[in-house]
CSV table of C-alpha atoms and ligand atoms in Angstrom, one decimal:
chain,number,residue,atom,x,y,z
A,1,UNK,CA,-13.6,-14.0,-7.2
A,2,UNK,CA,-9.9,-14.4,-7.1
A,3,UNK,CA,-9.0,-11.9,-9.8
A,4,UNK,CA,-11.0,-8.9,-9.0
A,5,UNK,CA,-11.8,-6.4,-11.6
A,6,UNK,CA,-12.2,-2.7,-10.8
A,7,UNK,CA,-11.6,0.9,-11.5
A,8,UNK,CA,-9.6,2.4,-8.7
A,9,UNK,CA,-10.1,6.1,-8.3
A,10,UNK,CA,-7.4,7.8,-6.1
A,11,UNK,CA,-8.2,11.2,-4.7
A,12,UNK,CA,-4.9,12.8,-3.9
A,13,UNK,CA,-2.9,11.0,-6.6
A,14,UNK,CA,-0.1,13.6,-6.5
A,15,UNK,CA,0.5,13.0,-2.8
A,16,UNK,CA,3.1,11.1,-0.9
A,17,UNK,CA,0.9,8.2,0.1
A,18,UNK,CA,0.0,7.4,-3.6
A,19,UNK,CA,3.7,7.6,-4.5
A,20,UNK,CA,5.2,5.6,-1.7
A,21,UNK,CA,2.5,3.0,-1.0
A,22,UNK,CA,-0.4,2.9,-3.5
A,23,UNK,CA,1.4,2.8,-6.8
A,24,UNK,CA,3.9,0.1,-5.7
A,25,UNK,CA,1.1,-1.9,-4.1
A,26,UNK,CA,-1.0,-1.9,-7.3
A,27,UNK,CA,2.1,-2.9,-9.3
A,28,UNK,CA,2.8,-5.8,-7.0
A,29,UNK,CA,-0.8,-7.0,-7.3
A,30,UNK,CA,-0.5,-6.8,-11.0
A,31,UNK,CA,2.8,-8.5,-11.2
A,32,UNK,CA,1.8,-11.4,-8.9
A,33,UNK,CA,-1.3,-12.0,-11.1
A,34,UNK,CA,-3.7,-11.1,-8.3
A,35,UNK,CA,-5.4,-8.5,-10.4
A,36,UNK,CA,-5.8,-9.3,-14.0
A,37,UNK,CA,-5.6,-6.9,-17.0
A,38,UNK,CA,-9.1,-5.8,-16.2
A,39,UNK,CA,-8.3,-2.7,-14.1
A,40,UNK,CA,-7.6,1.0,-14.5
A,41,UNK,CA,-6.5,3.6,-12.1
A,42,UNK,CA,-7.8,7.2,-12.2
A,43,UNK,CA,-5.6,9.7,-10.4
A,44,UNK,CA,-7.3,12.8,-9.2
A,45,UNK,CA,-5.8,16.0,-7.7
A,46,UNK,CA,-5.9,19.7,-8.1
A,47,UNK,CA,-2.7,20.0,-10.2
A,48,UNK,CA,-3.1,20.1,-14.0
A,49,UNK,CA,-1.2,17.0,-14.7
A,50,UNK,CA,-1.8,14.8,-17.8
A,51,UNK,CA,-2.0,11.1,-18.2
A,52,UNK,CA,1.7,11.1,-19.3
A,53,UNK,CA,2.9,13.0,-16.2
A,54,UNK,CA,1.0,10.7,-13.9
A,55,UNK,CA,2.4,7.7,-15.7
A,56,UNK,CA,5.9,9.1,-15.4
A,57,UNK,CA,5.4,9.5,-11.7
A,58,UNK,CA,4.0,6.0,-11.4
A,59,UNK,CA,7.1,4.8,-13.2
A,60,UNK,CA,9.4,6.7,-10.8
A,61,UNK,CA,7.6,5.3,-7.8
A,62,UNK,CA,8.0,1.8,-9.0
A,63,UNK,CA,11.6,2.3,-9.9
A,64,UNK,CA,12.3,3.6,-6.3
A,65,UNK,CA,10.5,0.7,-4.8
A,66,UNK,CA,11.7,-2.3,-6.8
A,67,UNK,CA,14.7,-3.5,-8.7
A,68,UNK,CA,12.7,-5.7,-11.1
A,69,UNK,CA,10.3,-3.7,-13.3
A,70,UNK,CA,8.9,-6.1,-15.8
A,71,UNK,CA,5.9,-4.9,-17.8
A,72,UNK,CA,6.2,-1.5,-16.4
A,73,UNK,CA,5.3,0.3,-19.6
A,74,UNK,CA,2.2,-1.8,-20.0
A,75,UNK,CA,1.3,-1.4,-16.4
A,76,UNK,CA,1.6,2.4,-16.6
A,77,UNK,CA,-0.8,2.5,-19.5
A,78,UNK,CA,-3.6,1.5,-17.1
A,79,UNK,CA,-3.2,4.9,-15.4
A,80,UNK,CA,-5.3,8.0,-16.2
A,81,UNK,CA,-5.3,11.5,-14.7
A,82,UNK,CA,-8.0,14.1,-14.2
A,83,UNK,CA,-7.5,17.5,-12.7
A,84,UNK,CA,-10.1,17.7,-10.0
A,85,UNK,CA,-11.8,20.2,-7.6
A,86,UNK,CA,-13.6,18.3,-4.9
A,87,UNK,CA,-16.3,21.0,-4.6
A,88,UNK,CA,-17.0,21.5,-8.3
A,89,UNK,CA,-19.9,19.6,-9.9
A,90,UNK,CA,-18.1,19.7,-13.3
A,91,UNK,CA,-15.3,17.7,-11.8
A,92,UNK,CA,-17.7,14.9,-10.8
A,93,UNK,CA,-19.4,14.9,-14.1
A,94,UNK,CA,-16.0,14.6,-15.9
A,95,UNK,CA,-15.1,11.8,-13.6
A,96,UNK,CA,-18.3,10.0,-14.4
A,97,UNK,CA,-17.6,10.2,-18.1
A,98,UNK,CA,-14.1,9.0,-17.7
A,99,UNK,CA,-15.1,6.0,-15.5
A,100,UNK,CA,-17.8,5.0,-18.0
A,101,UNK,CA,-15.3,5.1,-20.9
A,102,UNK,CA,-12.7,3.1,-19.0
A,103,UNK,CA,-15.3,0.6,-17.8
A,104,UNK,CA,-16.0,-0.1,-21.5
A,105,UNK,CA,-12.3,-0.5,-22.3
A,106,UNK,CA,-11.3,-2.6,-19.3
A,107,UNK,CA,-14.4,-4.7,-18.7
A,108,UNK,CA,-14.4,-4.0,-15.0
A,109,UNK,CA,-18.1,-4.9,-14.6
A,110,UNK,CA,-18.9,-1.6,-12.9
A,111,UNK,CA,-16.8,-2.3,-9.8
A,112,UNK,CA,-15.4,0.9,-8.3
A,113,UNK,CA,-13.0,1.8,-5.5
A,114,UNK,CA,-12.9,5.4,-4.3
A,115,UNK,CA,-9.7,5.8,-2.4
A,116,UNK,CA,-9.4,9.0,-0.3
A,117,UNK,CA,-5.7,9.6,0.2
A,118,UNK,CA,-5.8,13.3,0.8
A,119,UNK,CA,-6.6,16.1,3.3
A,120,UNK,CA,-9.3,14.8,5.6
A,121,UNK,CA,-11.4,18.0,5.6
A,122,UNK,CA,-12.8,16.9,2.3
A,123,UNK,CA,-13.7,13.3,3.1
A,124,UNK,CA,-17.3,14.2,3.9
A,125,UNK,CA,-17.8,16.4,0.9
A,126,UNK,CA,-16.4,13.9,-1.5
A,127,UNK,CA,-18.5,11.0,-0.1
A,128,UNK,CA,-21.7,13.1,-0.4
A,129,UNK,CA,-20.8,14.3,-3.9
A,130,UNK,CA,-20.1,10.8,-5.1
A,131,UNK,CA,-23.6,10.0,-4.2
A,132,UNK,CA,-25.2,13.2,-5.5
A,133,UNK,CA,-23.5,12.8,-8.9
A,134,UNK,CA,-24.5,9.1,-9.1
A,135,UNK,CA,-21.0,7.9,-9.2
A,136,UNK,CA,-21.8,5.1,-6.8
A,137,UNK,CA,-25.0,3.9,-8.6
A,138,UNK,CA,-23.0,1.5,-10.7
A,139,UNK,CA,-23.6,-2.0,-12.0
A,140,UNK,CA,-21.0,-3.6,-9.8
A,141,UNK,CA,-19.9,-2.8,-6.3
A,142,UNK,CA,-18.7,0.5,-4.9
A,143,UNK,CA,-16.3,0.8,-2.0
A,144,UNK,CA,-14.9,3.8,-0.2
A,145,UNK,CA,-11.4,3.5,1.3
A,146,UNK,CA,-10.5,6.2,3.9
A,147,UNK,CA,-7.1,7.0,5.2
A,148,UNK,CA,-6.7,8.4,8.7
A,149,UNK,CA,-7.0,10.8,10.4
A,150,UNK,CA,-10.6,9.8,10.9
A,151,UNK,CA,-11.5,13.0,12.9
A,152,UNK,CA,-9.7,14.9,15.5
A,153,UNK,CA,-11.7,13.7,18.5
A,154,UNK,CA,-14.9,11.8,19.0
A,155,UNK,CA,-17.4,14.6,18.0
A,156,UNK,CA,-15.5,15.4,14.8
A,157,UNK,CA,-15.2,11.7,14.0
A,158,UNK,CA,-18.9,11.3,14.6
A,159,UNK,CA,-19.7,14.2,12.3
A,160,UNK,CA,-17.5,12.8,9.6
A,161,UNK,CA,-18.9,9.4,10.0
A,162,UNK,CA,-22.5,10.7,9.7
A,163,UNK,CA,-21.6,12.5,6.5
A,164,UNK,CA,-20.0,9.4,5.0
A,165,UNK,CA,-22.9,7.2,6.1
A,166,UNK,CA,-25.3,9.5,4.2
A,167,UNK,CA,-23.7,8.3,1.1
A,168,UNK,CA,-22.2,4.8,1.8
A,169,UNK,CA,-23.3,1.9,4.0
A,170,UNK,CA,-21.1,0.7,6.7
A,171,UNK,CA,-20.2,-2.4,4.7
A,172,UNK,CA,-19.0,-0.2,1.8
A,173,UNK,CA,-16.6,1.8,4.0
A,174,UNK,CA,-13.1,0.5,4.4
A,175,UNK,CA,-11.2,2.5,7.1
A,176,UNK,CA,-7.6,1.8,6.7
A,177,UNK,CA,-5.3,1.1,9.6
A,178,UNK,CA,-2.1,-0.1,7.9
A,179,UNK,CA,-1.0,-2.0,11.0
A,180,UNK,CA,-3.8,-4.4,10.4
A,181,UNK,CA,-2.1,-5.3,7.1
A,182,UNK,CA,1.2,-6.2,8.8
A,183,UNK,CA,2.0,-9.9,8.6
A,184,UNK,CA,2.8,-10.3,12.3
A,185,UNK,CA,-0.1,-8.2,13.5
A,186,UNK,CA,-2.4,-10.6,11.5
A,187,UNK,CA,-0.5,-13.4,13.2
A,188,UNK,CA,-1.5,-12.4,16.7
A,189,UNK,CA,-4.9,-14.1,16.3
A,190,UNK,CA,-3.3,-17.3,14.9
A,191,UNK,CA,-0.6,-17.5,17.6
A,192,UNK,CA,-3.3,-17.0,20.2
A,193,UNK,CA,-6.1,-19.1,18.9
A,194,UNK,CA,-4.2,-22.0,17.2
A,195,UNK,CA,-2.0,-22.9,20.2
A,196,UNK,CA,-3.2,-24.6,23.3
A,197,UNK,CA,-0.1,-23.7,25.2
A,198,UNK,CA,-0.8,-20.0,24.9
A,199,UNK,CA,-4.6,-19.8,24.9
A,200,UNK,CA,-5.0,-21.6,28.2
A,201,UNK,CA,-2.6,-19.2,29.9
A,202,UNK,CA,-3.9,-16.1,28.2
A,203,UNK,CA,-5.5,-14.4,31.1
A,204,UNK,CA,-5.0,-12.6,34.4
A,205,UNK,CA,-4.2,-15.8,36.3
A,206,UNK,CA,-1.0,-16.5,34.3
A,207,UNK,CA,0.0,-13.2,32.6
A,208,UNK,CA,1.6,-10.5,34.7
A,209,UNK,CA,1.5,-7.7,32.1
A,210,UNK,CA,1.6,-7.1,28.3
A,211,UNK,CA,3.8,-4.5,26.7
A,212,UNK,CA,3.2,-3.1,23.2
A,213,UNK,CA,6.0,-0.9,21.8
A,214,UNK,CA,6.1,1.0,18.5
A,215,UNK,CA,9.3,3.1,18.5
A,216,UNK,CA,10.6,5.1,15.6
A,217,UNK,CA,14.0,6.5,15.0
A,218,UNK,CA,12.6,9.0,12.5
A,219,UNK,CA,11.5,12.4,13.6
A,220,UNK,CA,8.7,14.5,12.3
A,221,UNK,CA,10.3,14.8,8.9
A,222,UNK,CA,8.4,17.1,6.5
A,223,UNK,CA,5.0,16.5,8.1
A,224,UNK,CA,5.2,19.2,10.7
A,225,UNK,CA,1.9,20.8,9.6
A,226,UNK,CA,-0.1,17.6,10.0
A,227,UNK,CA,1.8,16.2,12.9
A,228,UNK,CA,1.8,19.2,15.1
A,229,UNK,CA,-2.0,19.3,15.1
A,230,UNK,CA,-2.1,15.6,15.8
A,231,UNK,CA,0.7,14.4,18.1
A,232,UNK,CA,1.6,10.9,19.0
A,233,UNK,CA,-1.7,10.1,20.8
A,234,UNK,CA,-3.9,10.8,17.8
A,235,UNK,CA,-1.3,9.7,15.2
A,236,UNK,CA,-0.5,6.3,16.7
A,237,UNK,CA,-2.5,5.4,19.9
A,238,UNK,CA,-6.0,6.1,18.7
A,239,UNK,CA,-5.5,3.7,15.9
A,240,UNK,CA,-2.5,1.4,15.6
A,241,UNK,CA,-1.7,0.9,19.3
A,242,UNK,CA,-5.3,0.3,20.4
A,243,UNK,CA,-5.9,-2.0,17.5
A,244,UNK,CA,-3.0,-4.2,18.7
A,245,UNK,CA,-4.3,-4.1,22.2
A,246,UNK,CA,-7.7,-5.2,20.9
A,247,UNK,CA,-6.2,-8.1,19.1
A,248,UNK,CA,-4.3,-9.2,22.1
A,249,UNK,CA,-7.2,-8.8,24.5
A,250,UNK,CA,-10.2,-10.0,22.5
A,251,UNK,CA,-12.1,-13.3,23.1
A,252,UNK,CA,-11.8,-16.0,20.5
A,253,UNK,CA,-14.4,-15.3,17.7
A,254,UNK,CA,-16.9,-18.1,17.1
A,255,UNK,CA,-16.0,-18.0,13.4
A,256,UNK,CA,-13.3,-16.3,11.3
A,257,UNK,CA,-15.7,-13.9,9.7
A,258,UNK,CA,-15.5,-10.2,9.5
A,259,UNK,CA,-18.5,-9.6,11.7
A,260,UNK,CA,-17.5,-12.1,14.4
A,261,UNK,CA,-13.9,-10.9,14.6
A,262,UNK,CA,-14.9,-7.2,14.7
A,263,UNK,CA,-17.5,-7.8,17.3
A,264,UNK,CA,-14.9,-9.4,19.6
A,265,UNK,CA,-12.6,-6.5,19.0
A,266,UNK,CA,-15.3,-4.0,19.7
A,267,UNK,CA,-16.1,-5.8,23.0
A,268,UNK,CA,-12.5,-5.6,24.1
A,269,UNK,CA,-12.3,-1.9,23.3
A,270,UNK,CA,-15.5,-1.3,25.1
A,271,UNK,CA,-14.1,-2.9,28.2
A,272,UNK,CA,-11.1,-0.6,28.5
A,273,UNK,CA,-11.4,1.4,31.7
A,274,UNK,CA,-12.0,5.1,30.9
A,275,UNK,CA,-9.4,7.4,32.5
A,276,UNK,CA,-10.7,10.1,34.7
A,277,UNK,CA,-9.2,13.5,34.0
A,278,UNK,CA,-7.7,13.9,37.5
A,279,UNK,CA,-6.1,10.4,37.1
A,280,UNK,CA,-4.4,10.8,33.8
A,281,UNK,CA,-1.0,11.5,35.3
A,282,UNK,CA,-1.1,8.2,37.1
A,283,UNK,CA,-1.6,6.2,33.9
A,284,UNK,CA,-0.2,8.2,31.0
A,285,UNK,CA,3.1,10.0,30.2
A,286,UNK,CA,3.7,12.3,27.4
A,287,UNK,CA,7.0,13.4,25.9
A,288,UNK,CA,8.6,15.6,23.3
A,289,UNK,CA,12.1,14.9,21.9
A,290,UNK,CA,15.0,17.2,22.6
A,291,UNK,CA,18.2,17.2,20.6
A,292,UNK,CA,20.5,14.2,21.0
A,293,UNK,CA,22.6,11.7,19.2
A,294,UNK,CA,21.4,8.7,17.3
A,295,UNK,CA,23.8,6.4,15.5
A,296,UNK,CA,26.6,9.0,15.8
A,297,UNK,CA,24.4,11.7,14.2
A,298,UNK,CA,23.7,14.9,16.1
A,299,UNK,CA,19.9,15.6,15.9
A,300,UNK,CA,17.7,18.6,16.5
A,301,UNK,CA,15.0,18.7,19.0
A,302,UNK,CA,11.3,18.8,17.8
A,303,UNK,CA,11.0,22.5,18.4
A,304,UNK,CA,13.9,23.3,16.2
A,305,UNK,CA,12.7,21.1,13.3
A,306,UNK,CA,10.6,23.9,11.7
A,307,UNK,CA,9.9,27.5,12.5
A,308,UNK,CA,6.2,26.9,13.4
A,309,UNK,CA,7.3,24.3,16.0
A,310,UNK,CA,9.3,26.7,18.1
A,311,UNK,CA,6.8,26.8,20.9
A,312,UNK,CA,5.0,23.6,20.3
A,313,UNK,CA,3.5,21.6,23.1
A,314,UNK,CA,2.7,18.6,20.9
A,315,UNK,CA,3.7,15.3,22.3
A,316,UNK,CA,6.0,13.1,20.1
A,317,UNK,CA,5.9,10.3,22.7
A,318,UNK,CA,3.2,8.6,24.7
A,319,UNK,CA,3.4,5.8,27.2
A,320,UNK,CA,0.3,4.5,29.0
A,321,UNK,CA,-1.1,1.9,31.3
A,322,UNK,CA,-4.4,0.5,29.9
A,323,UNK,CA,-6.7,-1.5,32.1
A,324,UNK,CA,-9.3,-3.8,30.7
A,325,UNK,CA,-12.2,-4.4,33.0
A,326,UNK,CA,-13.5,-7.8,32.1
A,327,UNK,CA,-13.3,-11.4,33.4
A,328,UNK,CA,-10.1,-12.3,31.5
A,329,UNK,CA,-8.1,-9.2,32.1
A,330,UNK,CA,-9.2,-7.6,35.4
A,331,UNK,CA,-6.1,-6.3,37.2
A,332,UNK,CA,-3.6,-6.9,34.4
A,333,UNK,CA,-2.0,-3.8,32.8
A,334,UNK,CA,-1.4,-3.5,29.1
A,335,UNK,CA,1.4,-1.0,28.8
A,336,UNK,CA,1.8,0.8,25.5
A,337,UNK,CA,4.5,3.2,24.3
A,338,UNK,CA,5.2,4.9,21.0
A,339,UNK,CA,7.4,7.8,20.0
A,340,UNK,CA,9.5,9.5,17.4
A,341,UNK,CA,13.3,9.9,17.5
A,342,UNK,CA,13.7,7.0,19.8
A,343,UNK,CA,16.8,4.7,19.9
A,344,UNK,CA,15.5,2.4,17.2
A,345,UNK,CA,12.7,1.5,14.9
A,346,UNK,CA,11.0,-1.4,16.5
A,347,UNK,CA,7.4,-2.7,16.8
A,348,UNK,CA,7.0,-5.6,19.2
A,349,UNK,CA,4.8,-7.1,21.8
A,350,UNK,CA,6.0,-8.7,25.0
A,351,UNK,CA,3.8,-10.9,27.1
A,352,UNK,CA,5.3,-11.4,30.5
A,353,UNK,CA,4.0,-14.4,32.4
A,354,UNK,CA,3.7,-14.6,36.1
A,355,UNK,CA,6.3,-16.4,38.2
A,356,UNK,CA,5.7,-19.9,39.4
A,357,UNK,CA,4.7,-20.1,43.1
A,358,UNK,CA,8.1,-21.0,44.3
A,359,UNK,CA,11.2,-20.7,42.2
A,360,UNK,CA,14.0,-23.0,43.4
A,361,UNK,CA,16.5,-21.9,40.9
A,362,UNK,CA,17.1,-18.3,41.5
A,363,UNK,CA,19.1,-16.8,44.3
A,364,UNK,CA,17.7,-13.3,44.4
A,365,UNK,CA,15.3,-10.9,42.6
A,366,UNK,CA,18.0,-9.8,40.1
A,367,UNK,CA,18.3,-13.2,38.4
A,368,UNK,CA,14.6,-13.7,38.1
A,369,UNK,CA,13.8,-14.5,34.5
A,370,UNK,CA,10.1,-14.7,33.9
A,371,UNK,CA,8.8,-16.5,30.8
A,372,UNK,CA,8.2,-14.1,28.0
A,373,UNK,CA,6.4,-14.5,24.7
A,374,UNK,CA,7.7,-11.9,22.3
A,375,UNK,CA,6.0,-11.1,19.0
A,376,UNK,CA,8.3,-9.2,16.7
A,377,UNK,CA,6.4,-7.2,14.2
A,378,UNK,CA,9.1,-5.0,12.7
A,379,UNK,CA,11.9,-4.9,11.5
A,380,UNK,CA,12.2,-8.5,12.5
A,381,UNK,CA,9.2,-10.7,12.0
A,382,UNK,CA,8.9,-13.6,14.3
A,383,UNK,CA,8.1,-15.0,17.7
A,384,UNK,CA,10.5,-15.8,20.6
A,385,UNK,CA,9.7,-17.7,23.7
A,386,UNK,CA,11.9,-17.0,26.7
A,387,UNK,CA,12.3,-20.0,29.0
A,388,UNK,CA,14.6,-21.2,31.7
A,389,UNK,CA,16.9,-24.3,31.4
A,390,UNK,CA,19.8,-25.8,33.2
A,391,UNK,CA,23.1,-24.1,32.8
A,392,UNK,CA,25.4,-26.8,31.4
A,393,UNK,CA,27.8,-28.1,33.9
A,394,UNK,CA,26.4,-26.0,36.8
A,395,UNK,CA,24.5,-28.2,39.3
A,396,UNK,CA,21.2,-26.5,39.8
A,397,UNK,CA,21.6,-23.2,38.2
A,398,UNK,CA,19.0,-22.1,35.7
A,399,UNK,CA,19.7,-19.8,32.7
A,400,UNK,CA,17.4,-18.1,30.3
A,401,UNK,CA,17.2,-19.6,26.8
A,402,UNK,CA,15.2,-18.6,23.8
A,403,UNK,CA,13.1,-20.5,21.3
A,404,UNK,CA,12.8,-18.5,18.2
A,405,UNK,CA,10.8,-18.5,14.9
A,406,UNK,CA,11.9,-16.0,12.4
A,407,UNK,CA,9.5,-15.1,9.6
A,408,UNK,CA,12.1,-13.1,7.7
A,409,UNK,CA,13.7,-16.0,5.9
A,410,UNK,CA,12.2,-17.9,3.0
A,411,UNK,CA,9.1,-15.9,2.6
A,412,UNK,CA,10.3,-12.3,2.9
A,413,UNK,CA,10.8,-11.6,-0.7
A,414,UNK,CA,7.3,-12.5,-1.5
A,415,UNK,CA,5.7,-11.1,1.6
A,416,UNK,CA,3.2,-8.6,0.5
A,417,UNK,CA,3.4,-5.2,2.0
A,418,UNK,CA,0.6,-4.1,4.3
A,419,UNK,CA,-1.0,-1.8,1.8
A,420,UNK,CA,-0.9,-4.4,-0.9
A,421,UNK,CA,-2.7,-6.9,1.3
A,422,UNK,CA,-5.3,-4.4,2.4
A,423,UNK,CA,-6.0,-3.1,-1.1
A,424,UNK,CA,-6.5,-6.7,-2.3
A,425,UNK,CA,-8.8,-7.4,0.6
A,426,UNK,CA,-10.8,-4.4,-0.3
A,427,UNK,CA,-11.1,-5.6,-3.9
A,428,UNK,CA,-12.3,-9.0,-2.6
A,429,UNK,CA,-14.8,-7.3,-0.3
A,430,UNK,CA,-13.1,-8.6,2.9
A,431,UNK,CA,-13.3,-5.8,5.5
A,432,UNK,CA,-11.9,-7.9,8.4
A,433,UNK,CA,-8.7,-6.0,8.6
A,434,UNK,CA,-10.3,-2.6,8.4
A,435,UNK,CA,-11.8,-0.8,11.4
A,436,UNK,CA,-15.5,-0.7,12.0
A,437,UNK,CA,-17.0,2.6,13.1
A,438,UNK,CA,-17.6,1.3,16.6
A,439,UNK,CA,-13.9,0.6,17.0
A,440,UNK,CA,-13.0,4.1,15.9
A,441,UNK,CA,-15.6,5.6,18.3
A,442,UNK,CA,-14.5,3.6,21.4
A,443,UNK,CA,-10.8,4.5,20.7
A,444,UNK,CA,-11.6,8.2,20.4
A,445,UNK,CA,-13.7,8.3,23.4
A,446,UNK,CA,-10.8,6.7,25.4
A,447,UNK,CA,-8.1,9.0,24.3
A,448,UNK,CA,-10.3,12.2,24.3
A,449,UNK,CA,-10.3,12.3,28.1
A,450,UNK,CA,-6.5,12.0,28.2
A,451,UNK,CA,-6.0,14.7,25.6
A,452,UNK,CA,-8.5,17.0,27.4
A,453,UNK,CA,-6.6,16.7,30.7
A,454,UNK,CA,-3.3,17.4,29.0
A,455,UNK,CA,-4.6,20.5,27.3
A,456,UNK,CA,-5.3,22.0,30.7
A,457,UNK,CA,-1.7,21.7,31.8
A,458,UNK,CA,1.4,23.1,30.3
A,459,UNK,CA,3.8,20.2,29.7
A,460,UNK,CA,7.4,20.2,30.7
A,461,UNK,CA,8.8,19.8,27.2
A,462,UNK,CA,11.3,18.8,25.8
A,463,UNK,CA,11.8,15.9,28.2
A,464,UNK,CA,13.6,13.1,26.4
A,465,UNK,CA,16.8,13.1,24.3
A,466,UNK,CA,16.7,12.1,20.7
A,467,UNK,CA,18.1,8.6,20.5
A,468,UNK,CA,16.8,7.6,23.9
A,469,UNK,CA,13.8,5.3,24.8
A,470,UNK,CA,11.7,8.2,26.1
A,471,UNK,CA,11.2,10.2,29.3
A,472,UNK,CA,12.2,8.6,32.7
A,473,UNK,CA,8.5,9.0,33.8
A,474,UNK,CA,7.7,6.2,31.4
A,475,UNK,CA,10.0,3.9,33.4
A,476,UNK,CA,8.5,5.0,36.6
A,477,UNK,CA,5.0,4.3,35.3
A,478,UNK,CA,5.9,0.6,35.3
A,479,UNK,CA,8.1,0.6,38.4
A,480,UNK,CA,5.1,1.7,40.5
A,481,UNK,CA,3.7,-1.8,39.7
A,482,UNK,CA,6.9,-3.7,40.1
A,483,UNK,CA,7.3,-4.0,36.3
A,484,UNK,CA,9.8,-2.7,33.8
A,485,UNK,CA,10.0,-2.3,30.1
A,486,UNK,CA,11.6,-5.3,28.3
A,487,UNK,CA,13.9,-4.0,25.6
A,488,UNK,CA,13.7,-6.5,22.8
A,489,UNK,CA,15.3,-6.2,19.4
B,501,BG6,C1,1.5,6.3,10.5
B,501,BG6,C2,1.8,7.6,11.2
B,501,BG6,O1,0.2,6.0,10.6
B,501,BG6,O2,2.3,5.3,11.0
B,501,BG6,C3,3.3,8.0,11.2
B,501,BG6,O3,1.1,8.7,10.7
B,501,BG6,C4,4.2,6.8,11.6
B,501,BG6,O4,3.6,9.1,11.9
B,501,BG6,C5,3.7,5.5,10.8
B,501,BG6,O5,5.5,7.1,11.2
B,501,BG6,C6,4.5,4.3,11.4
B,501,BG6,O6,4.2,3.2,10.6
B,501,BG6,P1,5.1,2.0,10.5
B,501,BG6,O7,4.5,1.0,9.6
B,501,BG6,O8,6.5,2.5,9.9
B,501,BG6,O9,5.3,1.5,11.9
């Protein structure tokens, strides 16, 4: 079914995510003809908005996001608002009536998406109430989309999952990790599994180490309340960073189906060596940003960003060495790092290959240029292969050269945003780029031990300047193994 029909119910329609991501994504799907006229969106939240207010907000969000706004009035007319209390039975009955009415108007064949874009403490309650009030006993399909955070640690994630599973089956649950909707993250599997020159070398015999970086120049912004209870490890490592590691480390699936791909990712995550609490310092580094200068601008440290952060010990930076104990990866470190207020916004992967047994062309260690495969995810999208070639006119001197493919060119205007792709996948019933519960569970169990060890010890914060690439301990982490971070832009 290429033009899916559905009612999309957004819990938390007055929030930031709806405004910044969901409304523009639905608009793009509509404009590109991927969804037909047969859809309606019901926005739910506590505030007493009307359809008109919601439609105005939808209009504003589209105007902020795009310069071309064809059919905007007509598009907005598909939006409906209901003031909603997630614990009140009347709210669910009202929602049921509204859905039934709109299903008649828009011919959506009973297909329903329930999108939870709100405070996570209510995820369980909503899922159970959707079942209790028969909102998911519809003629078509029913799917539940859940934003992170999916729990705070493994036990709370388990509890939440149990609640949701009381109402929805695993294949009806779409746990969003928006990194899985990024074009170049989706490209990891293709680059690996469609190229002989990489796949044959993709193991501990030929790769020296793999580095995954997601640095941000932004600080905590206005999310102090959420972020200070989360920190970089829960906010980024538990989900996005470990998902990228899984895609880099997994075995080739036997088929490109959801189950096969997920089961290979799960196996890779299961093979990650757990970190013992007394060994955390050897493998992980945490940081918190101090004041500093970025692009000529003087910036405050994290603790000065809001009153409640004055004594915070929350980490805004993490770097780590992940070991995967399986045949392919034994002995090869996967280094990850992510943080706020770093020198630049950049998401990239660097695969460093081992040196050849004897290199005739370099004089000393300092001019050693190992082959690198760089996958640029953001802001540039592309791949670059770093090779050595003869320096023109110089007898036997080698110099590094780059072979680059840039994905930003011709396609960029039409490249769908991550959320747009994921929402469309959900409407088509394709859960491949959503995380299975087992992936969530293995990721939590890995980071829980790190967080528990950190909790026992007061950190020495702040320890990196805004506008830098993080604390010096993160460099030492690699130097211990004779490696260093490759700075790639
Ligand atoms: C979100 C985190 O999941 O990812 C944010 O909650 C972070 O703190 C964001 O800024 C980064 O996403 P992206 O796509 O800009 O790399």
